[in-house]
Coordinates of C-alpha atoms in Angstrom, one line a residue:
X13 CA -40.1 3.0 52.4
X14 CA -42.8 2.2 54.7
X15 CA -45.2 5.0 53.7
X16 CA -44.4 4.0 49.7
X17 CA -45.3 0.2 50.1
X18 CA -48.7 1.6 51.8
X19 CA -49.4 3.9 48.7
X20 CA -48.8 0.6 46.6
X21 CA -51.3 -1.2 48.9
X22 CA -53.9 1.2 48.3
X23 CA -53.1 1.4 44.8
X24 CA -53.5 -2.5 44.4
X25 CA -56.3 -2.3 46.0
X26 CA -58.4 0.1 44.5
X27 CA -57.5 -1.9 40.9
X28 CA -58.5 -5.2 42.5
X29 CA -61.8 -3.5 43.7
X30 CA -62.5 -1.7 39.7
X31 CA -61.8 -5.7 38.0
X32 CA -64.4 -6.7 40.8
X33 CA -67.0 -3.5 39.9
X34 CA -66.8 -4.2 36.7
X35 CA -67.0 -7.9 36.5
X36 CA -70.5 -7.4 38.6
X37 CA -72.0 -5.1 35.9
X38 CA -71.1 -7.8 33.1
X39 CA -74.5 -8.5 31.2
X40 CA -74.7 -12.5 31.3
X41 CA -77.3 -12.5 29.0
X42 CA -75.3 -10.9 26.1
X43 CA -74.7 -13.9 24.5
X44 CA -71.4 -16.3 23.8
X45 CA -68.5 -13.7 22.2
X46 CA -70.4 -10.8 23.4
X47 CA -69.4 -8.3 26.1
X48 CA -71.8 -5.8 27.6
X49 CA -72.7 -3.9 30.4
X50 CA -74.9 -3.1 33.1
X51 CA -75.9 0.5 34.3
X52 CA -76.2 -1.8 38.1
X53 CA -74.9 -4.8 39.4
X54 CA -76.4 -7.7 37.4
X55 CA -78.6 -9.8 40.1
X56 CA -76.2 -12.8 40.1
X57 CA -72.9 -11.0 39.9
X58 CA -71.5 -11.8 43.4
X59 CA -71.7 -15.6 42.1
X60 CA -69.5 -15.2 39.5
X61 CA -66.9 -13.9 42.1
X62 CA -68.1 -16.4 44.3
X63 CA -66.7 -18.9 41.8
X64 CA -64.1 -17.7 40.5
X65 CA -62.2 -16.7 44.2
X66 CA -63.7 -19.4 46.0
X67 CA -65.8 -17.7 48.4
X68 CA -68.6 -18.3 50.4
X69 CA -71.9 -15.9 49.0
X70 CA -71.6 -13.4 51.8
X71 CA -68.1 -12.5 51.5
X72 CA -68.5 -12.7 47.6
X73 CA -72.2 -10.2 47.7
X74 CA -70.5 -8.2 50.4
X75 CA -67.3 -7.3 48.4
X76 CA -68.6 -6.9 45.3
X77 CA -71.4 -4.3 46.6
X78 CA -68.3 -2.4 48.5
X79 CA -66.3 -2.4 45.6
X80 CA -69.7 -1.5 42.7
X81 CA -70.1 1.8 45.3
X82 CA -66.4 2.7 45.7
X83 CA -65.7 2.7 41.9
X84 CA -69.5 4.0 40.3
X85 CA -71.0 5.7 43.4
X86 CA -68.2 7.1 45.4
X87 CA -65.4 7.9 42.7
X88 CA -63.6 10.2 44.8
X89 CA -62.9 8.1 47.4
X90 CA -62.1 5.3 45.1
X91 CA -59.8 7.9 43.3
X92 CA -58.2 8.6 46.4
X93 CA -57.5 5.0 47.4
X94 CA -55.9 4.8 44.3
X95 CA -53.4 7.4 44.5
X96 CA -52.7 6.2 47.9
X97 CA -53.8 9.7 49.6
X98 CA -56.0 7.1 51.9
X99 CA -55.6 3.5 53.0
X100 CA -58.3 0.8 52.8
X101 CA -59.2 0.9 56.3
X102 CA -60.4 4.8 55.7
X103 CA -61.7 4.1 52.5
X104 CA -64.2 1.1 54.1
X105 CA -64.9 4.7 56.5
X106 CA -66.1 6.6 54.0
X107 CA -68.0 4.0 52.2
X108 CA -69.8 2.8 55.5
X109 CA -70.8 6.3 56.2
X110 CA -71.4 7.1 52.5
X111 CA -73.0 4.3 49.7
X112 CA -76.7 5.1 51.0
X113 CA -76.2 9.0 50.3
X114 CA -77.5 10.8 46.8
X115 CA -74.1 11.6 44.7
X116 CA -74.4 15.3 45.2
X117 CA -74.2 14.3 49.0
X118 CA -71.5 12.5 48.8
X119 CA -69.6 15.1 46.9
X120 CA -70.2 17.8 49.0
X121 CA -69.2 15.9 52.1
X122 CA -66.1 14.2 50.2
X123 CA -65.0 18.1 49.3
X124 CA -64.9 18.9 52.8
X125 CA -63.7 15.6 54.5
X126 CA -61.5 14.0 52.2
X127 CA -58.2 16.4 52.1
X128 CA -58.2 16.1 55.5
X129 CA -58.2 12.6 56.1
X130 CA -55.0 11.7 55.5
X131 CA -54.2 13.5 58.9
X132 CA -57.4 11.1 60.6
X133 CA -57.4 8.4 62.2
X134 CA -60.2 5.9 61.3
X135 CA -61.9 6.8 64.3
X136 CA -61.5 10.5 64.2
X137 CA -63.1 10.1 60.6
X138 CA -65.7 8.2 61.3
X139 CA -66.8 10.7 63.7
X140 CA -66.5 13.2 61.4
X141 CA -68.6 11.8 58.8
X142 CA -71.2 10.6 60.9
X143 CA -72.1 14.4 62.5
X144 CA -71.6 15.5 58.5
X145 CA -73.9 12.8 57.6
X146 CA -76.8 13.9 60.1
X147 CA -76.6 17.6 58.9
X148 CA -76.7 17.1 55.5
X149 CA -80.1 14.8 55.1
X150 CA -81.9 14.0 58.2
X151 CA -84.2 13.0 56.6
X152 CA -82.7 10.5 54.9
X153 CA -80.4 9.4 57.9
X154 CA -84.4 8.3 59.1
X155 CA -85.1 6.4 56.1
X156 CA -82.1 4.3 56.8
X157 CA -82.8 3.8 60.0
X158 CA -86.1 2.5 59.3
X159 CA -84.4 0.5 56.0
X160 CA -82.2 -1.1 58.6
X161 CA -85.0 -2.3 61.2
X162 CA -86.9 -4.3 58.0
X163 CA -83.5 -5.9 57.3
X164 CA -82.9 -6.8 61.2
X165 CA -81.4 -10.8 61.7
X166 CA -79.5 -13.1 64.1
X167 CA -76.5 -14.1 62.9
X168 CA -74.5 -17.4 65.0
X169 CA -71.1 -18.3 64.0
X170 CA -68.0 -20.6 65.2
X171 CA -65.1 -19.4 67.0
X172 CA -62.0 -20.2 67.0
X173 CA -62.0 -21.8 70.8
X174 CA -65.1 -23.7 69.9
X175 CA -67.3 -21.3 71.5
X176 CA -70.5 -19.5 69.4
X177 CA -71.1 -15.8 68.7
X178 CA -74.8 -15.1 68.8
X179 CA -75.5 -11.4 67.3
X180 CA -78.6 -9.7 66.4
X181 CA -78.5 -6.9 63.7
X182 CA -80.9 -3.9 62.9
X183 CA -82.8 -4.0 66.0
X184 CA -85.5 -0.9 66.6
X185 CA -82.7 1.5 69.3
X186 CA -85.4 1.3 71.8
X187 CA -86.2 -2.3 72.0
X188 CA -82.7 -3.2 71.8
X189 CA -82.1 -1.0 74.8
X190 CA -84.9 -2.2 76.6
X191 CA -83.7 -6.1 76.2
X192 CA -80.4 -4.8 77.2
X193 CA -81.9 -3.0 80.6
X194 CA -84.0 -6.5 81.3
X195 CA -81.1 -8.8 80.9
X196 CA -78.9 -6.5 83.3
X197 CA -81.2 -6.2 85.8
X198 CA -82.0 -9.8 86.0
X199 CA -78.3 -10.8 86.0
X200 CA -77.8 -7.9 88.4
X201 CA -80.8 -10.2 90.7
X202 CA -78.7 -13.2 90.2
X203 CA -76.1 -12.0 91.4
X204 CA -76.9 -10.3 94.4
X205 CA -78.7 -13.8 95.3
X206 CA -75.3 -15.6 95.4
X207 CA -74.4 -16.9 91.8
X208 CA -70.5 -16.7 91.7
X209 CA -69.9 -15.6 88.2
X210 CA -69.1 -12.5 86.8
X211 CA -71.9 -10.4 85.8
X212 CA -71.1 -10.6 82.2
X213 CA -71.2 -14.4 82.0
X214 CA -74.4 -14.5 84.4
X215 CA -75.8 -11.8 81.4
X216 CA -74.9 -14.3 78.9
X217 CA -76.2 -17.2 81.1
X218 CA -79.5 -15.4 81.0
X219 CA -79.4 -14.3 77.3
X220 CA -79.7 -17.9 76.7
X221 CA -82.1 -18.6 78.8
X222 CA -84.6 -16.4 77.5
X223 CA -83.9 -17.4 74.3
X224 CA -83.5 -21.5 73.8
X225 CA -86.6 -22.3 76.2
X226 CA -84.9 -23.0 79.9
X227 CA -86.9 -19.6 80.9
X228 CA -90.1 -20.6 79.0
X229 CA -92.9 -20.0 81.6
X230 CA -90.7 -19.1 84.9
X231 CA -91.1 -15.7 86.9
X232 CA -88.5 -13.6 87.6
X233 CA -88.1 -15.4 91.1
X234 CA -88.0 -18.8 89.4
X235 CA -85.4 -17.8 86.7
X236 CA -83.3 -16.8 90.0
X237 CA -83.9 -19.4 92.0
X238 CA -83.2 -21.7 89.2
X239 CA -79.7 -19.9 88.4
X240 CA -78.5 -19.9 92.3
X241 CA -79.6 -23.6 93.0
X242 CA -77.1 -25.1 92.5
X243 CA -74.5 -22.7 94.8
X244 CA -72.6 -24.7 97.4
X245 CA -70.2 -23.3 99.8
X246 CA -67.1 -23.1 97.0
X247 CA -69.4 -20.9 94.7
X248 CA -70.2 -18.6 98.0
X249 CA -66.7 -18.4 99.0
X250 CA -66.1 -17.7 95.1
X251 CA -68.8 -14.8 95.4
X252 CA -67.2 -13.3 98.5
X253 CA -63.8 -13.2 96.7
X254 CA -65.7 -11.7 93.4
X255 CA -64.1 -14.5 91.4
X256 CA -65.4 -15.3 88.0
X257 CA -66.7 -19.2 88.0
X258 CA -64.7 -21.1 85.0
X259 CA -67.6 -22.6 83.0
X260 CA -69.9 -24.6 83.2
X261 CA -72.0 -22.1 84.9
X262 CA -75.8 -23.1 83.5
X263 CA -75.3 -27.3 83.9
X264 CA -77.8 -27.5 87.1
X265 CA -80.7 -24.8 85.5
X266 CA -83.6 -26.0 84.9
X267 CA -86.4 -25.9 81.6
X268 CA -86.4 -27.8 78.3
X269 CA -84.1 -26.3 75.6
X270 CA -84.7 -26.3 72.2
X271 CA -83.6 -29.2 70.3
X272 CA -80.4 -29.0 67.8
X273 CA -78.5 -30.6 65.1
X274 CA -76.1 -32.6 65.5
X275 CA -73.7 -35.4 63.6
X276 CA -70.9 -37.2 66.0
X277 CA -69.4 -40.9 65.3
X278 CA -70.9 -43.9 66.9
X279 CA -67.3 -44.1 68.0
X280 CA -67.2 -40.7 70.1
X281 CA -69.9 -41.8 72.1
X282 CA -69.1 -45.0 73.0
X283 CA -65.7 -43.5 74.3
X284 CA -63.5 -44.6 71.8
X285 CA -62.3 -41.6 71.0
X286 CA -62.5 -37.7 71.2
X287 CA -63.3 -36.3 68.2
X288 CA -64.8 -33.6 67.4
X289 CA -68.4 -33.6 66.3
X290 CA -70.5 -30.9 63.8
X291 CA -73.5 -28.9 64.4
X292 CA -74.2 -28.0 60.8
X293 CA -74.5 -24.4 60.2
X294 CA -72.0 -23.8 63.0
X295 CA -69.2 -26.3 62.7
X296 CA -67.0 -28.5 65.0
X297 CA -67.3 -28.6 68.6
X298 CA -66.0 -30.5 71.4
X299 CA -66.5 -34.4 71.7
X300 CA -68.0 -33.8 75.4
X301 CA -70.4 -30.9 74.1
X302 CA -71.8 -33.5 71.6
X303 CA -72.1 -36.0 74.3
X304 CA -74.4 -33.8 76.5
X305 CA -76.3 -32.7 73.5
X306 CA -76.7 -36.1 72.5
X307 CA -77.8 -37.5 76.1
X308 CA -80.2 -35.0 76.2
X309 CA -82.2 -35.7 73.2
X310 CA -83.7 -39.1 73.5
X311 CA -87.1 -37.3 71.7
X312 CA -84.9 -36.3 68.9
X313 CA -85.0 -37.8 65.2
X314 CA -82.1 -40.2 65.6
X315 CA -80.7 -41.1 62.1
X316 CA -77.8 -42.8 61.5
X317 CA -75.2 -42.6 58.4
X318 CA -72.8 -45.4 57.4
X319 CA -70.0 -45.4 55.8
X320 CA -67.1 -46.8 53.6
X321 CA -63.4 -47.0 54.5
X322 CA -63.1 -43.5 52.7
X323 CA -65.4 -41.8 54.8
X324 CA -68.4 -41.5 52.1
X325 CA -71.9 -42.2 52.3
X326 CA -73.3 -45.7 51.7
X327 CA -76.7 -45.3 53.3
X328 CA -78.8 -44.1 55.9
X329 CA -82.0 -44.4 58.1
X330 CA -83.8 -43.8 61.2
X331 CA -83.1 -45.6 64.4
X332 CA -86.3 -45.4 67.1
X333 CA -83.6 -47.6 69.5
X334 CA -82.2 -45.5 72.7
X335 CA -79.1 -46.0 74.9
X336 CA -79.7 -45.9 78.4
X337 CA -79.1 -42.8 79.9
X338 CA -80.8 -40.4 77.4
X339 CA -83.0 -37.7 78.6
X340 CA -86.1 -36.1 77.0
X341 CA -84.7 -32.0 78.2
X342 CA -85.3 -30.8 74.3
X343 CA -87.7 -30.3 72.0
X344 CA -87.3 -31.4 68.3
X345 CA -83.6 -31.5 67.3
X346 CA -81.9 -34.3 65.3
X347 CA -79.2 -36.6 66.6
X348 CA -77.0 -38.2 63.5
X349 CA -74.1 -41.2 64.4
X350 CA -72.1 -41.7 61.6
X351 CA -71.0 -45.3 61.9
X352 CA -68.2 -46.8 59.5
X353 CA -69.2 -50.0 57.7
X354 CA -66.1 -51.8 59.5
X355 CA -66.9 -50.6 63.1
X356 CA -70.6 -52.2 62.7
X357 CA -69.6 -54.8 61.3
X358 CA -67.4 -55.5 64.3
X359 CA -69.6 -54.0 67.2
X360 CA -72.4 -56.6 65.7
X361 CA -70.6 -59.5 66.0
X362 CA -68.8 -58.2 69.8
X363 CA -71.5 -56.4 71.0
X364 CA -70.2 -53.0 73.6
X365 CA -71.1 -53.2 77.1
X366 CA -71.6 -50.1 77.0
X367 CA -75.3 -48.2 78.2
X368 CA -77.5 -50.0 75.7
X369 CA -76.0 -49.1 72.8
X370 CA -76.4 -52.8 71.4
X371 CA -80.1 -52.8 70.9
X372 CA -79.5 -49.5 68.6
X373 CA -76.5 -51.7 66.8
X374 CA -78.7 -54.4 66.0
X375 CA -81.9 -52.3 65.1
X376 CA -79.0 -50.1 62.6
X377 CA -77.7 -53.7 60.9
X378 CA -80.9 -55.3 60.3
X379 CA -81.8 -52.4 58.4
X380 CA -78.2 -52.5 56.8
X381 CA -79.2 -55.8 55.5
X382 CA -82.0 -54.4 53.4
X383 CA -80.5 -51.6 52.0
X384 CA -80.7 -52.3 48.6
X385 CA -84.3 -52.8 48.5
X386 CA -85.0 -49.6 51.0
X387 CA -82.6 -47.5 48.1
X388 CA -85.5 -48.9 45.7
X389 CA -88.3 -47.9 48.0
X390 CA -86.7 -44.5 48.4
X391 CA -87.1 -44.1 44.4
X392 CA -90.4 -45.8 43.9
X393 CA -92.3 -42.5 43.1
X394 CA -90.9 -40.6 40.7
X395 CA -93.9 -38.9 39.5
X396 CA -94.5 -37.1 42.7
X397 CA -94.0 -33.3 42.6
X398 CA -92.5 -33.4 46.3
X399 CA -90.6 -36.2 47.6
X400 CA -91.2 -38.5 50.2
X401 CA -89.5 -38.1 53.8
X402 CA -87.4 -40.9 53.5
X403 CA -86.2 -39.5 50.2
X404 CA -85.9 -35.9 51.7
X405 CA -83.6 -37.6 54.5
X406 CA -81.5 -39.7 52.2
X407 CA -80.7 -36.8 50.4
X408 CA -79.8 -34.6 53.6
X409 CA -77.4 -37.4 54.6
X410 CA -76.0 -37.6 51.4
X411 CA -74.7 -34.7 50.3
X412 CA -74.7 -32.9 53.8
X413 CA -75.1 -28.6 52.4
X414 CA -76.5 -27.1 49.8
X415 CA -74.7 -28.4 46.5
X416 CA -74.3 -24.5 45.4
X417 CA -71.0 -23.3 45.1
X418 CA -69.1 -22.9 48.7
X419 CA -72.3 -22.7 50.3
X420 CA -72.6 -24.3 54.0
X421 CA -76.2 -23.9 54.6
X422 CA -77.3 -27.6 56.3
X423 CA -79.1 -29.8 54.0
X424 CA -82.1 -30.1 56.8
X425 CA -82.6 -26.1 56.2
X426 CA -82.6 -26.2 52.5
X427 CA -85.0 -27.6 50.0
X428 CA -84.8 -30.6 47.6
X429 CA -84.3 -29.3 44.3
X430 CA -84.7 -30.8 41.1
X431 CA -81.8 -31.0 39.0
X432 CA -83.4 -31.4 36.2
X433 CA -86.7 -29.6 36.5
X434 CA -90.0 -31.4 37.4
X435 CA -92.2 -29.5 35.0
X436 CA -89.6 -30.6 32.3
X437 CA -90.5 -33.9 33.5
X438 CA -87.6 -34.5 35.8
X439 CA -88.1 -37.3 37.9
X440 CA -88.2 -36.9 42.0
X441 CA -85.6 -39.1 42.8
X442 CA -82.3 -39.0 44.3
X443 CA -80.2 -39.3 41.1
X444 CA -82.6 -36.1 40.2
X445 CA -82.4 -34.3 43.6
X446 CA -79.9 -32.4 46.2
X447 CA -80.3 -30.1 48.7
X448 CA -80.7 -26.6 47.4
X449 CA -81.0 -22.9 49.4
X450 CA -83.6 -20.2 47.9
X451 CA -80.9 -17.9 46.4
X452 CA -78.9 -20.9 44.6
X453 CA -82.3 -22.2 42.9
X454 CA -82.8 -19.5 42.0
X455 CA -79.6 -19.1 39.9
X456 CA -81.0 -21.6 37.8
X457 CA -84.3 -20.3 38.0
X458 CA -83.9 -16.6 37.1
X459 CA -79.5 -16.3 37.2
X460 CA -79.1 -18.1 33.9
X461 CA -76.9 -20.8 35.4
X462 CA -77.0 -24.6 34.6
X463 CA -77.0 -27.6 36.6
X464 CA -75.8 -31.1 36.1
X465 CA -75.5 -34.4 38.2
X466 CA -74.0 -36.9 36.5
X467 CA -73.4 -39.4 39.2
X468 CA -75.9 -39.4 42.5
X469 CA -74.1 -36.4 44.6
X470 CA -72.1 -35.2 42.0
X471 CA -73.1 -31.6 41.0
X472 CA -71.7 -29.4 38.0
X473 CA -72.7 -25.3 37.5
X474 CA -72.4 -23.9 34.9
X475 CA -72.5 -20.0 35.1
X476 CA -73.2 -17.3 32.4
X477 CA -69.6 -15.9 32.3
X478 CA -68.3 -19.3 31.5
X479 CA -67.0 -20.7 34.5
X480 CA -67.5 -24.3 35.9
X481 CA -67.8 -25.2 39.5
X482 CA -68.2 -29.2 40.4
X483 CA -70.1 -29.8 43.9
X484 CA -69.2 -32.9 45.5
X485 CA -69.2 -34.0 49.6
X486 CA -66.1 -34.2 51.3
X487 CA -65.3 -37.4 53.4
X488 CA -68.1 -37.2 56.2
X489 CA -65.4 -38.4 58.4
X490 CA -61.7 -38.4 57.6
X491 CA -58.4 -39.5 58.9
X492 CA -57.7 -37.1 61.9
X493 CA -54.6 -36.6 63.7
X494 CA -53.9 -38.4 66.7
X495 CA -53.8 -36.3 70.2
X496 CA -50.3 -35.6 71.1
X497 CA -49.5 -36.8 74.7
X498 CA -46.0 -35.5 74.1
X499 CA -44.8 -32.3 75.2
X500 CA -43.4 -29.5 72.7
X501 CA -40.7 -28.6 74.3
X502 CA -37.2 -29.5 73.1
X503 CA -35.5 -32.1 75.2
X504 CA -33.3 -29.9 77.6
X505 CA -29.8 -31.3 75.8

């Protein structure tokens, strides 16, 4: 039974991957009625899955390039897959090892490999692929090598726990190597001089270092000294036990980091609550990391965003008012408080007695009360080919991402973008404008797709298959749950 419902899994899957294939090679120029194909992928494809699945655009271009080589370039595997002779996870094994190979490559290697791999496991294929991989063109096996360097990128993402991921892909072998030696051998120092962590956090400790600007400028013997400062005699006795310290671990270093982005409430950092903040392009994170990145950025751009009783945008500015307490330890970064209407409105007229924040209250409300004619100002130029920075900011606060479909790239790393297009005499304004990445303009530039904003921060596409995808901002704050003080635990009756 067990082995019959996995044959059906494959053979699910291996349709689900053709209706994919085959949607990407759909012309969308063909016309309305018309249906026609592609000999490739059509540019845009991945969109239209995108849309239609509600995905973000790298699991959408991902897929729909695994599923175009499985069904076009690698039909015996695909045909495999769906007979059920192999599962999914050897299938995505024979693709990784295989899409980049000429078809008579792949053919020979699939003769050999594939009517044994029923009796492999992934790893055991894998293995056997790569060694069949490197015999058969060695030549190309160093073109992709190369191919892969040129395409080389960091990649940062949220965990679950709140933590970040920080990965770099396509690095030259030798460089890689050689960063991996330098950052073992410094950790190694560092710990030999004391420091009571692990050496895999003190390699991560140092990782960062090097890389957000504490390190910028120190010797070797500085970066150690700097790490093992701050030991007192429970981190030595830690180090003589070889326990791992708990966290924490780079609080006392020294150096300037590099600035960051990120949006908390007003009512977070006055301690009214602990709620999580945002660090766009990243996600939430923990009301006492937004509190140190916030104390630590007094050179930052402060803006602040108010907001109704439904947790939408009213309007927003730039405050050059500090609390007490913040230090200048960055370098750029922006700092946005999200302040309801309702809790200025009563902060202003019961001031907190809280590290200063009142002088940035009062600084935020005086410019509250001339709102309307600042929205005006923020409009005044419409005939201007780029907008002003105050327009550039409004819009950023506003509608928070990118307006393309499912796409969570920060408004402050994309690019205004006229909805209706400036050199069809579309005005620079914000009822005209939202934040817009490369690859989404240029769906309406080159893709064939439409755009529409009927309100201010309202958004409509309009793709060539047909489909329609609305783009508006979610609540910038929202109702959240309240902390449970209660255990879980059944009462014992």
């Amino acid at each position: 039974m067990l082995r019959a419902q996995a044959r059906q899994r494959s053979h699910d899957e291996a349709e689900f991957l053709r209706t994919i294939a085959e949607m990407g090679r759909r012309d969308p120029f063909a016309g309305p009625g018309t249906v026609a194909t592609l000999d490739e992928p059509a540019r845009y494809g991945a969109d239209e899955l995108r849309v239609a699945l509600t995905w973000t655009r790298r699991a959408a271009e991902a897929t729909q390039a695994y599923a175009d080589d499985l069904v076009f370039h690698l039909p015996q595997v695909h045909a495999a897959l769906s007979a059920g002779r192999i599962d999914q996870a050897k299938a995505r094994v024979f693709w990784h090892h295989l899409h980049p190979l000429t078809p008579w490559h792949v053919e020979s290697i699939c003769t050999d490999v594939l009517p044994h791999a029923a009796r492999l496991t992934t790893g055991q294929l894998a293995a056997r692929l790569a060694r069949a991989v490197l015999a058969v063109d060695p030549e190309r096996a160093r073109e992709e090598y190369e191919r892969a360097v040129t395409e080389r990128a960091v990649i940062a993402y949220l965990n679950p726990d709140g933590t970040v991921t920080l990965t770099a892909t396509g690095l030259p072998a030798e460089e890689a190597a050689a960063a991996c030696e330098r950052i073992h051998h410094l950790a190694t120092q560092v710990k030999r001089a004391g420091r009571s962590a692990t050496l895999d956090q003190i390699k991560a400790d140092v990782t960062l270092g090097l890389l957000n600007r504490r390190f910028d400028h120190m010797t070797t013997t500085q970066i150690i000294t700097a790490m093992t400062s701050d030991i007192g005699p429970s981190h030595a006795q830690a180090a003589a036990r070889g326990d791992a310290e708990p966290g924490g671990t780079t609080g006392a270093l020294l150096g300037r980091l590099a600035g960051v982005e990120v949006s908390v409430g007003l009512a977070t950092l006055l301690g009214r609550n602990e709620h999580p903040a945002t660090i766009p392009g990243l996600g939430p994170v923990l009301a006492d990391v937004a509190r140190r990145i916030v104390a630590g950025q007094r050179g930052a751009q402060w803006r602040y965003t108010l907001l109704n009783r439904n947790g939408h945008f009213v309007f927003g500015g730039i405050t050059r008012r500090r609390p007490n307490g913040t230090g200048d330890h960055s370098h750029g970064g922006i700092v946005e408080l999200l302040v309801p209407i309702d809790l200025l409105d009563e902060l202003t007229h019961d001031p907190p007695d809280v590290g200063g924040w009142n002088r940035v209250l009062v600084d935020i409300a005086a410019q509250y009360r001339e709102h309307t004619q600042q929205l005006r100002n923020i409009d005044a130029n419409p005939d201007r080919r780029f907008p002003t920075k105050a327009l550039r900011r409004h819009i950023q606060q506003r509608d928070r991402g990118c307006v393309g479909p499912g796409c969570r790239r920060p408004a402050s790393k994309s690019e205004y973008d006229h909805t209706w297009e400036y050199q069809h005499n579309g005005p620079t304004t914000s009822t005209n404008g939202g934040p817009v990445c490369k690859h989404d303009h240029n769906l309406k530039s080159t893709g064939g797709w439409t755009l529409h904003q009927p309100k201010p921060g309202q958004f409509i596409w309009h793709t060539p298959l047909g489909q329609t995808h609305h783009s508006q901002g979610e609540p910038i704050l929202h109702p959240l749950p309240e902390p449970n003080q209660h255990s879980a635990d059944p009462p014992p009756f």
